[in-house]
Short mmCIF file of C-alpha atoms in Angstrom, two decimals:
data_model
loop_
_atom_site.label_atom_id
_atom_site.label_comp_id
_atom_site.label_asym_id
_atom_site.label_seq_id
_atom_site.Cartn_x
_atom_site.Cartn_y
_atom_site.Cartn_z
CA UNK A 707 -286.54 1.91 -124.63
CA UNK A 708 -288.02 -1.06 -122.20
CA UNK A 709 -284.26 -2.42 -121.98
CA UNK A 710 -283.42 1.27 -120.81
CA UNK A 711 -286.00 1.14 -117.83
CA UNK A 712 -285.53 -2.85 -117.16
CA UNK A 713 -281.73 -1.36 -116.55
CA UNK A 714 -283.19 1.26 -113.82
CA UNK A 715 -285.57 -1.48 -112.07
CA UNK A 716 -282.46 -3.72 -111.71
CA UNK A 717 -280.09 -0.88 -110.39
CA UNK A 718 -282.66 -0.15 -108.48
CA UNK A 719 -283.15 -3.66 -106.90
CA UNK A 720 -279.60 -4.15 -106.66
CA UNK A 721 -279.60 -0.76 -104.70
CA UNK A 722 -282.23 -2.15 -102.44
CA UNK A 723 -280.64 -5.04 -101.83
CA UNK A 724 -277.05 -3.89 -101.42
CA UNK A 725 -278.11 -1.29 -98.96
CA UNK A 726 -280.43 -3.59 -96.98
CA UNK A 727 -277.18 -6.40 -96.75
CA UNK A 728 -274.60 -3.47 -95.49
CA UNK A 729 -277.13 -2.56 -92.90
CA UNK A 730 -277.68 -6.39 -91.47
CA UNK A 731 -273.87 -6.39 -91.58
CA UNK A 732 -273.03 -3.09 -89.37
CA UNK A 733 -275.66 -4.21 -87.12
CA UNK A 734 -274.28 -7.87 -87.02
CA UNK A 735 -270.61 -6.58 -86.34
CA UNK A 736 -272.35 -4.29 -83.97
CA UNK A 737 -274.17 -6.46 -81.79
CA UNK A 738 -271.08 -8.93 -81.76
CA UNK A 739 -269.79 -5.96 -78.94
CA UNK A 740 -272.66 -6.77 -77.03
CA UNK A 741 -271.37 -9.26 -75.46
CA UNK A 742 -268.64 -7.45 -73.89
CA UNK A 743 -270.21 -3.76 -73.80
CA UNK A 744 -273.28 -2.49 -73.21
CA UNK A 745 -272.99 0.15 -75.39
CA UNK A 746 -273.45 -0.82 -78.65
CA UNK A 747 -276.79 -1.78 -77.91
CA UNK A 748 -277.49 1.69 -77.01
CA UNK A 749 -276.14 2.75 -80.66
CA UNK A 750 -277.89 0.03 -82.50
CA UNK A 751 -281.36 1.11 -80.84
CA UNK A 752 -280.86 4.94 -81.36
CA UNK A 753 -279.26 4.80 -84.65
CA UNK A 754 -280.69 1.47 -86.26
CA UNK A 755 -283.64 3.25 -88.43
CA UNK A 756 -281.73 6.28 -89.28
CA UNK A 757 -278.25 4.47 -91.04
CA UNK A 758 -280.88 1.91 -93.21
CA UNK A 759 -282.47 4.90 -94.18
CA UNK A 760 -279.55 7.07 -95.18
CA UNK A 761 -277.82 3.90 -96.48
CA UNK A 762 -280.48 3.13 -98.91
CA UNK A 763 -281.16 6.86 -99.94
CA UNK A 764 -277.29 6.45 -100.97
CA UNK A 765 -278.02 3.30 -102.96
CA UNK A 766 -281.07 4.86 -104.75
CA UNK A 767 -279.76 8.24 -105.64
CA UNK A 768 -276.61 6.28 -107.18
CA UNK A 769 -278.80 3.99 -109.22
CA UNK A 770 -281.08 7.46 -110.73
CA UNK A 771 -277.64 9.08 -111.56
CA UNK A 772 -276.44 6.15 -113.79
CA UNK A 773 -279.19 4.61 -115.23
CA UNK A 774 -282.44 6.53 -114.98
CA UNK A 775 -283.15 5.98 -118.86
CA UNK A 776 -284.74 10.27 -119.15
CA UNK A 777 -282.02 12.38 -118.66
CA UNK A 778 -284.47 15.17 -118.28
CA UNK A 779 -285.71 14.52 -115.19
CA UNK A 780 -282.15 14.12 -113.71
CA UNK A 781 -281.99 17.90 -112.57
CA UNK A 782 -285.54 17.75 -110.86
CA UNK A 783 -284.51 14.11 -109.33
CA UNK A 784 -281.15 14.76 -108.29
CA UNK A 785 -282.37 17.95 -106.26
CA UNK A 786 -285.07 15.36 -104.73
CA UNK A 787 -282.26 13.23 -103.60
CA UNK A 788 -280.47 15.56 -102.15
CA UNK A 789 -282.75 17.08 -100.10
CA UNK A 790 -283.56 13.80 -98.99
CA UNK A 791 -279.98 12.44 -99.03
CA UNK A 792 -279.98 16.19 -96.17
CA UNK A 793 -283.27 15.24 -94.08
CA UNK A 794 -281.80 11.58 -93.44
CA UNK A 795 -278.29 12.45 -92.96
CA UNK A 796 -279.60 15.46 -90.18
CA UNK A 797 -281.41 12.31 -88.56
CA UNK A 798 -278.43 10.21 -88.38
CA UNK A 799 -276.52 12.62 -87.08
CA UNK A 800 -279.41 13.72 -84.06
CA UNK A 801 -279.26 10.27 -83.46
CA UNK A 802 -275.67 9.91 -82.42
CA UNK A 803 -275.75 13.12 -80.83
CA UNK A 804 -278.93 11.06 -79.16
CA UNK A 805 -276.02 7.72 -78.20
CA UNK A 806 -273.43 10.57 -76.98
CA UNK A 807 -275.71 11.96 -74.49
CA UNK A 808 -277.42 8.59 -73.57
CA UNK A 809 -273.69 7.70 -72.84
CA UNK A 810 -272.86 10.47 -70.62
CA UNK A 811 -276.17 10.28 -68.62
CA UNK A 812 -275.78 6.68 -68.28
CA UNK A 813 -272.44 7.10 -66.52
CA UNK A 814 -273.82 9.70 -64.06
CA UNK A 815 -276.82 8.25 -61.91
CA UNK A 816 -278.71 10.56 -59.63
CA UNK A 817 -280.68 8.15 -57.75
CA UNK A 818 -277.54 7.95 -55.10
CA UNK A 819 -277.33 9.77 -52.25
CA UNK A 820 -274.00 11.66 -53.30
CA UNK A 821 -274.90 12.89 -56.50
CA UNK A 822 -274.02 16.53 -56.84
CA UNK A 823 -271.80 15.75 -59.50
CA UNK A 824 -273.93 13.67 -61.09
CA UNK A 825 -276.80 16.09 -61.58
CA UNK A 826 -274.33 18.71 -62.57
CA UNK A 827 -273.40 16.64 -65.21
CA UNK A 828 -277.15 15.48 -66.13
CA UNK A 829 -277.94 19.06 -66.14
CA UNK A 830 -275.29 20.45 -68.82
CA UNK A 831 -275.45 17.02 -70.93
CA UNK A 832 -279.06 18.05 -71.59
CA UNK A 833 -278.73 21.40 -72.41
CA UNK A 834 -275.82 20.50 -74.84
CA UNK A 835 -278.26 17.98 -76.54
CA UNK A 836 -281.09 20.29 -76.82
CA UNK A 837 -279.03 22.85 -78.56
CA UNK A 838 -276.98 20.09 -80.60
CA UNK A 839 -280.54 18.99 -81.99
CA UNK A 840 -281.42 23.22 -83.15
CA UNK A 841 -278.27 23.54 -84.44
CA UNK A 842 -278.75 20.18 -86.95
CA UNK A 843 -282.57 20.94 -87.55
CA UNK A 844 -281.28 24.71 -88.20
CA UNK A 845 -278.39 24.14 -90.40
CA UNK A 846 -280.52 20.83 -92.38
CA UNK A 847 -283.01 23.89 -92.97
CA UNK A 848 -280.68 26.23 -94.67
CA UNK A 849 -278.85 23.35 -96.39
CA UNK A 850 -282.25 22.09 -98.16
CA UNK A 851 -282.78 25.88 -99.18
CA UNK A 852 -279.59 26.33 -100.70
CA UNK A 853 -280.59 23.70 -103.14
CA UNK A 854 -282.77 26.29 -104.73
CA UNK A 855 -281.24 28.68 -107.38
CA UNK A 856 -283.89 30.78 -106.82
CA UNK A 857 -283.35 31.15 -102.65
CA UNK A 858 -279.41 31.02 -103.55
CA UNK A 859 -279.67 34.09 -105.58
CA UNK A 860 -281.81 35.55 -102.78
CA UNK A 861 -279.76 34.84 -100.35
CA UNK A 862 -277.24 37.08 -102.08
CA UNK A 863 -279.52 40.31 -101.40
CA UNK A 864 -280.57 39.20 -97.71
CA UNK A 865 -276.72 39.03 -97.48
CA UNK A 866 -276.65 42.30 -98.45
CA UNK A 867 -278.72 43.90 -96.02
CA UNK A 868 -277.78 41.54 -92.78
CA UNK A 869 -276.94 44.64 -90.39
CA UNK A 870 -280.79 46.09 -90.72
CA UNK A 871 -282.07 42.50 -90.85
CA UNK A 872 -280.17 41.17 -87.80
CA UNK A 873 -281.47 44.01 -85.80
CA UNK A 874 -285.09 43.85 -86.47
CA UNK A 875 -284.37 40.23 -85.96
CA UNK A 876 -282.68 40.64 -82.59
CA UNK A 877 -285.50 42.79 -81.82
CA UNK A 878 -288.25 40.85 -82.51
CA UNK A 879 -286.42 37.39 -80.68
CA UNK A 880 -285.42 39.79 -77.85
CA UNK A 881 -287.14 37.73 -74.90
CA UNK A 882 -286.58 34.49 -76.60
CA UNK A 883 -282.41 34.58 -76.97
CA UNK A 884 -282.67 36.57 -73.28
CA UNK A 885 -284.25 32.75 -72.21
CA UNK A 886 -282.01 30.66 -74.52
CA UNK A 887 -278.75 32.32 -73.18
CA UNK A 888 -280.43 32.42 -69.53
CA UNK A 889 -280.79 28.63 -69.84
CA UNK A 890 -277.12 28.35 -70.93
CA UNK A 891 -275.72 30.57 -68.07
CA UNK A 892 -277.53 28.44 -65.24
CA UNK A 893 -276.49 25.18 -66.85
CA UNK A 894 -272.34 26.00 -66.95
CA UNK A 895 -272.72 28.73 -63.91
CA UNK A 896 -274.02 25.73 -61.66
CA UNK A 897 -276.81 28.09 -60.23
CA UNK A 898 -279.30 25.50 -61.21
CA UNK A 899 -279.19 21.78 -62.11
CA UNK A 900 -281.67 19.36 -62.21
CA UNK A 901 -282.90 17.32 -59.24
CA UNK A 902 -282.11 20.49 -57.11
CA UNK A 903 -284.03 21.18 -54.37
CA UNK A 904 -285.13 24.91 -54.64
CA UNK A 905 -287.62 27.74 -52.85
CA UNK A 906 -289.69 29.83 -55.52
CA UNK A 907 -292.02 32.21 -55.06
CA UNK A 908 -292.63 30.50 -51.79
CA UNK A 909 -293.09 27.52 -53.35
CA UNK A 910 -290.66 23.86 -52.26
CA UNK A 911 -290.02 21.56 -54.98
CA UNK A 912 -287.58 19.98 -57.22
CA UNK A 913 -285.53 20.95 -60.64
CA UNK A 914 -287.51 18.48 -63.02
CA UNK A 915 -286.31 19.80 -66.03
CA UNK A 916 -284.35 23.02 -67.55
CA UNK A 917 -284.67 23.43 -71.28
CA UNK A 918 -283.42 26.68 -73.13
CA UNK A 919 -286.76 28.92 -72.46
CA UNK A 920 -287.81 27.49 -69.21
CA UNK A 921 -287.29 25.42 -66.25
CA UNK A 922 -289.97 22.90 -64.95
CA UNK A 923 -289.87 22.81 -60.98
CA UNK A 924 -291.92 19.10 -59.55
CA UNK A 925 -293.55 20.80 -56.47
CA UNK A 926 -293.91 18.84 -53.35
CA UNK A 927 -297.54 18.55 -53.80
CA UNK A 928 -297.50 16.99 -57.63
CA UNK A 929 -298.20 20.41 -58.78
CA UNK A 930 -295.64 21.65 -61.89
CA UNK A 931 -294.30 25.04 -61.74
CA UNK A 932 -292.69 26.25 -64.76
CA UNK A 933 -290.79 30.17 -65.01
CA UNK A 934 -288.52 31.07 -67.82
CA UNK A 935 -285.13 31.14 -67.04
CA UNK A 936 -284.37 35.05 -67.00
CA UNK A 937 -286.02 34.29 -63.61
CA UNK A 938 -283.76 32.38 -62.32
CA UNK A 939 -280.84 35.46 -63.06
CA UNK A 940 -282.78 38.07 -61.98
CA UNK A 941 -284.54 36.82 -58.96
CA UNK A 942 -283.18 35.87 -56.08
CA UNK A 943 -283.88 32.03 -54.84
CA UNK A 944 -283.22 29.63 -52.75
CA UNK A 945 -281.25 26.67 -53.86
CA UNK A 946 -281.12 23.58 -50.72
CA UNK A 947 -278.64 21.07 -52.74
CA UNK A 948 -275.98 23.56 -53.82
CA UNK A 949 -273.13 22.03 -52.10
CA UNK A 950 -274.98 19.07 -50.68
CA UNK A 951 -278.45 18.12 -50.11
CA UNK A 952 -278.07 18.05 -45.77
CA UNK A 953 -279.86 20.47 -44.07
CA UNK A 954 -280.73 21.46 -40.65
CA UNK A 955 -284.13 22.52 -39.26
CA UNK A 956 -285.96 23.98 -35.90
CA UNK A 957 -288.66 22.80 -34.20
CA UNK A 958 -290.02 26.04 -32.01
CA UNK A 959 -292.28 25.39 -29.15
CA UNK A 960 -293.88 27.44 -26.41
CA UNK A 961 -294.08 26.08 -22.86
CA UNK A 962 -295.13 26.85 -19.31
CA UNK A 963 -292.28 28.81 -16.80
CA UNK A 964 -292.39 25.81 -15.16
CA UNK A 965 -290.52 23.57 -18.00
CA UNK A 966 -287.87 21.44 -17.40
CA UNK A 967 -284.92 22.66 -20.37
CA UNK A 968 -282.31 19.62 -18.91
CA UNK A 969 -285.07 16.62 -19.10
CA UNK A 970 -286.49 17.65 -22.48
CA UNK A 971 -282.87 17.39 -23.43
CA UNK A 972 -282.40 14.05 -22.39
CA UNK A 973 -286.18 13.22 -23.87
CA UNK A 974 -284.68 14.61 -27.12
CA UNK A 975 -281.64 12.51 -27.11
CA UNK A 976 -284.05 9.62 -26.58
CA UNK A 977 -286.30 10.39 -29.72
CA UNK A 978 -283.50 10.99 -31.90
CA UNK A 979 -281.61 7.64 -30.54
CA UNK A 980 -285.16 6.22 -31.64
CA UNK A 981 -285.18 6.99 -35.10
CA UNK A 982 -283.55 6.60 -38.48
CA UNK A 983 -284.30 10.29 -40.05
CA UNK A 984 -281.83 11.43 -37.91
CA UNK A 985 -278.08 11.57 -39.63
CA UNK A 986 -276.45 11.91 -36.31
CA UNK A 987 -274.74 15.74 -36.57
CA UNK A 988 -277.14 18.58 -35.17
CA UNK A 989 -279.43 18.09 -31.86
CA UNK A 990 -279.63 21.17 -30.09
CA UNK A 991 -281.98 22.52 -27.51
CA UNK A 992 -281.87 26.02 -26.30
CA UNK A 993 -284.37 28.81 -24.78
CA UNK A 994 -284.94 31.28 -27.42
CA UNK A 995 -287.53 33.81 -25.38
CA UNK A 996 -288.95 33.93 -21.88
CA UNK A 997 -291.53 36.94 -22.33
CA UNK A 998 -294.90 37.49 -22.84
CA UNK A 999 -295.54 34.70 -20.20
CA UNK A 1000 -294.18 31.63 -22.09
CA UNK A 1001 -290.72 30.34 -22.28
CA UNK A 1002 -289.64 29.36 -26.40
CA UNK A 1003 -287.76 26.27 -26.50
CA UNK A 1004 -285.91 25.52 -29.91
CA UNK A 1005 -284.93 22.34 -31.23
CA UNK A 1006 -282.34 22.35 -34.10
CA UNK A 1007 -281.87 19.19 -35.62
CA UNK A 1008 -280.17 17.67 -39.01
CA UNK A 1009 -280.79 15.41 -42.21
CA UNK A 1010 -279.76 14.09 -44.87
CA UNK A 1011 -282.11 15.90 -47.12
CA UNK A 1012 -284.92 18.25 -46.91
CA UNK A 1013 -287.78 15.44 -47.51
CA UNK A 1014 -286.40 13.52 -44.59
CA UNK A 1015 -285.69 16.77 -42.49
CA UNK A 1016 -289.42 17.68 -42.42
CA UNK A 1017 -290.33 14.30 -41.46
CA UNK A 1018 -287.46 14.76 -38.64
CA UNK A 1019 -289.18 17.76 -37.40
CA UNK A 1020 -292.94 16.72 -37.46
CA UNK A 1021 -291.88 13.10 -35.70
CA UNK A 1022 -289.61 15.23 -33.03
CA UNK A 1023 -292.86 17.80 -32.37
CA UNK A 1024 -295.10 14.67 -32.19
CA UNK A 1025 -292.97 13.12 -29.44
CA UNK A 1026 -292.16 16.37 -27.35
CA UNK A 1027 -296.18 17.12 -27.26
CA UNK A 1028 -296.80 13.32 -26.53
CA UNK A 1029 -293.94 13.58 -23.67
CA UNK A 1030 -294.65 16.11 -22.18
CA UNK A 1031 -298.70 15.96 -22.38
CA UNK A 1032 -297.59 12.48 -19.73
CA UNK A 1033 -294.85 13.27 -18.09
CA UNK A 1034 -294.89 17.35 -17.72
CA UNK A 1035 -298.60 18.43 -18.02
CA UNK A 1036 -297.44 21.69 -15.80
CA UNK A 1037 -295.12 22.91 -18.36
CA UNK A 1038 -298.19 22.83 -20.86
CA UNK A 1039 -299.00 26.48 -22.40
CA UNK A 1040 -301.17 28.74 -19.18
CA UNK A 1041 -302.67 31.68 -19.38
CA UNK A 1042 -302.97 33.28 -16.32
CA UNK A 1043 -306.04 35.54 -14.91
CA UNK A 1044 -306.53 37.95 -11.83
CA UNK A 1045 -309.80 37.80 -10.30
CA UNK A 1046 -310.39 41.07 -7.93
CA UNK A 1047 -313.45 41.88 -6.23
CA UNK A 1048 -315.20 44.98 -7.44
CA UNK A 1049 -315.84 47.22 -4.13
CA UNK A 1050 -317.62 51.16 -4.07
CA UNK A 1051 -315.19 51.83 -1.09
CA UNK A 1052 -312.49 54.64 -1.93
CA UNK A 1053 -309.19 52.90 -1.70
CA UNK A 1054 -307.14 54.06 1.04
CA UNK A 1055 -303.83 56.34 -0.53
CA UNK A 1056 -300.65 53.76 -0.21
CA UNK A 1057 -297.91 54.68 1.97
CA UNK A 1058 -294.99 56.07 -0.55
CA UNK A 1059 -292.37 54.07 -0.84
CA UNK A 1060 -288.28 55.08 0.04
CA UNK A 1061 -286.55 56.65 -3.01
CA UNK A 1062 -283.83 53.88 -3.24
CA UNK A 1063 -282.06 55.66 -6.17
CA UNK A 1064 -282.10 55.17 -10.12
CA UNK A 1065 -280.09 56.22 -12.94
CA UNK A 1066 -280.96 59.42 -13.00
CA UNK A 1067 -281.76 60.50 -9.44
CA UNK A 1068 -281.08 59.84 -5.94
CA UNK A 1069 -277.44 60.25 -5.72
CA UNK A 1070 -275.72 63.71 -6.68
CA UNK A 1071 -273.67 61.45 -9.22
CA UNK A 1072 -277.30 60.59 -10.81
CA UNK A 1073 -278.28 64.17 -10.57
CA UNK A 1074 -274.90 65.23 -12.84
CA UNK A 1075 -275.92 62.50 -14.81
CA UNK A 1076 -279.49 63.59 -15.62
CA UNK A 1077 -278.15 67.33 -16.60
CA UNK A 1078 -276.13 65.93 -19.25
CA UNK A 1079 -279.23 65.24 -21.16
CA UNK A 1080 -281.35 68.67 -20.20
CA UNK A 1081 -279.28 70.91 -20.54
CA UNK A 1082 -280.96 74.42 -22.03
CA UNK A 1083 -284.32 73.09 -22.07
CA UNK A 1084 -287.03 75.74 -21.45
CA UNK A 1085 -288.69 75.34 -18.10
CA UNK A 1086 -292.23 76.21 -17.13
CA UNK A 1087 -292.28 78.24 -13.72
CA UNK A 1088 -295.21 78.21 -12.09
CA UNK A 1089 -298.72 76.29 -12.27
CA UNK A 1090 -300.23 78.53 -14.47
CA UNK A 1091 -297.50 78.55 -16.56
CA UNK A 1092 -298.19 82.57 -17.41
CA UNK A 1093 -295.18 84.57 -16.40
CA UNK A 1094 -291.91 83.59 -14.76
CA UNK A 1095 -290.30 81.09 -17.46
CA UNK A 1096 -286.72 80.41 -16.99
CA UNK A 1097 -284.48 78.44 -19.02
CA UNK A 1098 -282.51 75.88 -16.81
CA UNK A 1099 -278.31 76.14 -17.85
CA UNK A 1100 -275.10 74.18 -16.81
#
């Protein structure tokens, strides 16, 4: 009986051994690519730990099957293996999905300036990888259940009764596949990708992150706003990198009457000529308003991005005030107030001045005019307004 079990230590060790040697050989062959590629080095980190592992399960599960010396315990162990043989394969496999994506990311970089593309393509890859990963955790799951007789032969009954079952299941994960196919539309609709500069709920910030129930925006502030991503396809929003990320801007200001418009032109031609925020294609300066005794000057400028835009537009505000606090102190903001002397003499009537005409009276043209627009409307005769009414006719 001892020779039986000294058998099953030596498969074993020979298992051990043999598994351990074909693992130092992949990775040898492997990291002779290194050289000349970079990524194999990528592979051997991600899937290093995961191929020794499901090599030597291999090894071991061979050695039980052909010597274990108690052929008894081969049903219980073989079931073992396999679920374990199932939990290490699912591993390997999450791992290369793991390379694959590292890959694709790898090849797109978003820290350029031009890199709508790029975050397109960051966007989807991670998406695709989050789902990859349910998809092998799910189907590892129902593989290690299936080892079970006794879940096999229930499976045949839930089988059975899948239309009521998927419905209270569809039901009950109503809000959670809404999310998970929400996620998916945004990804492959290009709505939404990551590093996109958005407007939410009146809030600025960055995509940081879009996963298949929610999406993680990095607010300007450091503060993290996260919505679930029905939101984002049934809410309207405002998305500043959809086709690029420049923008243009408007720096309002309200000035004296007596403002110069042509020499705070040329002072804004100086302060943009001053500065690298600006990316050379908008400076415009226009009167907006003249009422309410100010004139509105607007300055519409343009960068390459909304970060350096609002810099643009604080630095351009800065200078105008600073300008024109030195140079134009008249056309500062005035208000203006009447001072009259109070007097207890009655006010002599004022002469009344010559009718000189209007739209509606002065000229028998006006008069025809007026009569288009009081035509049989009841008149009052009279100042008491008693008897006497007429109604005035074409």
């Amino acid at each position: 009986m001892w020779q039986e079990w000294l058998q099953f230590a030596i498969a074993i060790a020979i298992a051990v051994v043999g598994a351990v040697a074909l693992a130092l050989i992949v990775t040898g062959a492997m990291r002779l690519f290194v050289r000349k590629r970079q990524w194999p080095a990528s592979l051997i980190t991600r899937a290093r730990r995961p191929f020794r592992a499901f090599v030597l399960v291999i090894g071991l599960w061979v050695a039980i099957a052909v010597t274990f010396p108690d052929p008894s315990w081969l049903p219980a162990l073989n079931q073992a293996m396999t679920i374990l043989t199932i939990v290490v394969g699912a591993w390997l496999v999450g791992a290369m999905v793991l390379f694959l994506s590292d890959l694709a990311l790898g090849r797109y970089r978003i820290d350029v300036p031009d890199n709508r593309v790029a975050r397109r393509i960051r966007t989807q890859t991670l998406i695709l990888r989050r789902l990859a990963i349910a998809i092998i955790v799910v189907l590892a799951g129902g593989a290690i259940l299936l080892t079970f007789p006794e879940v096999r032969a229930v499976g045949a009954s839930v089988l059975a009764s899948a239309g009521i079952a998927s419905v209270i299941a569809g039901l009950a994960a109503q809000s959670v596949l809404a999310n998970m196919f929400a996620g998916i539309q945004l990804v492959f609709s290009e709505a939404l990708r990551v590093d996109d500069v958005v407007v939410v709920e009146g809030e600025w910030g960055r995509v940081g992150e879009i996963t298949l129930s929610y999406v993680v925006l990095d607010l300007w502030d450091e503060r993290r706003l996260v919505l679930p991503c029905t939101y984002f396809t049934t809410t309207p929003f405002e998305n500043w990198t959809r086709d690029g990320s420049a923008i243009l801007g408007a720096v309002e200001l309200d000035v004296d009457w007596r403002v110069s418009p042509s020499k705070m032109r040329d002072q804004l031609t100086r302060i943009l000529a001053d500065t690298d925020l600006w990316d050379g294609r908008t400076a415009v300066l226009q009167v907006t308003d003249a009422v309410a005794g100010y004139v509105r000057v607007r300055v519409l400028v343009s960068a390459v991005d909304a970060p350096t835009l609002f810099d643009l537009r604080c630095s351009v505000r800065e200078s105008m005030v600073t300008w024109m606090q030195r140079t134009m102190p008249a056309a500062l903001p005035t208000q203006r107030v009447l001072l009259t002397e109070a007097s207890g003499e009655i006010a002599e009537p004022e002469e009344p001045r010559p009718d000189t005409g209007g739209l509606f009276t002065g000229s028998a043209e006006a008069v025809e005019r007026a009569s288009a627009f009081t035509q049989a409307i009841p008149v009052v005769g009279g100042a008491g307004g008693g008897e006497g009414e007429e109604t005035r006719s074409s």
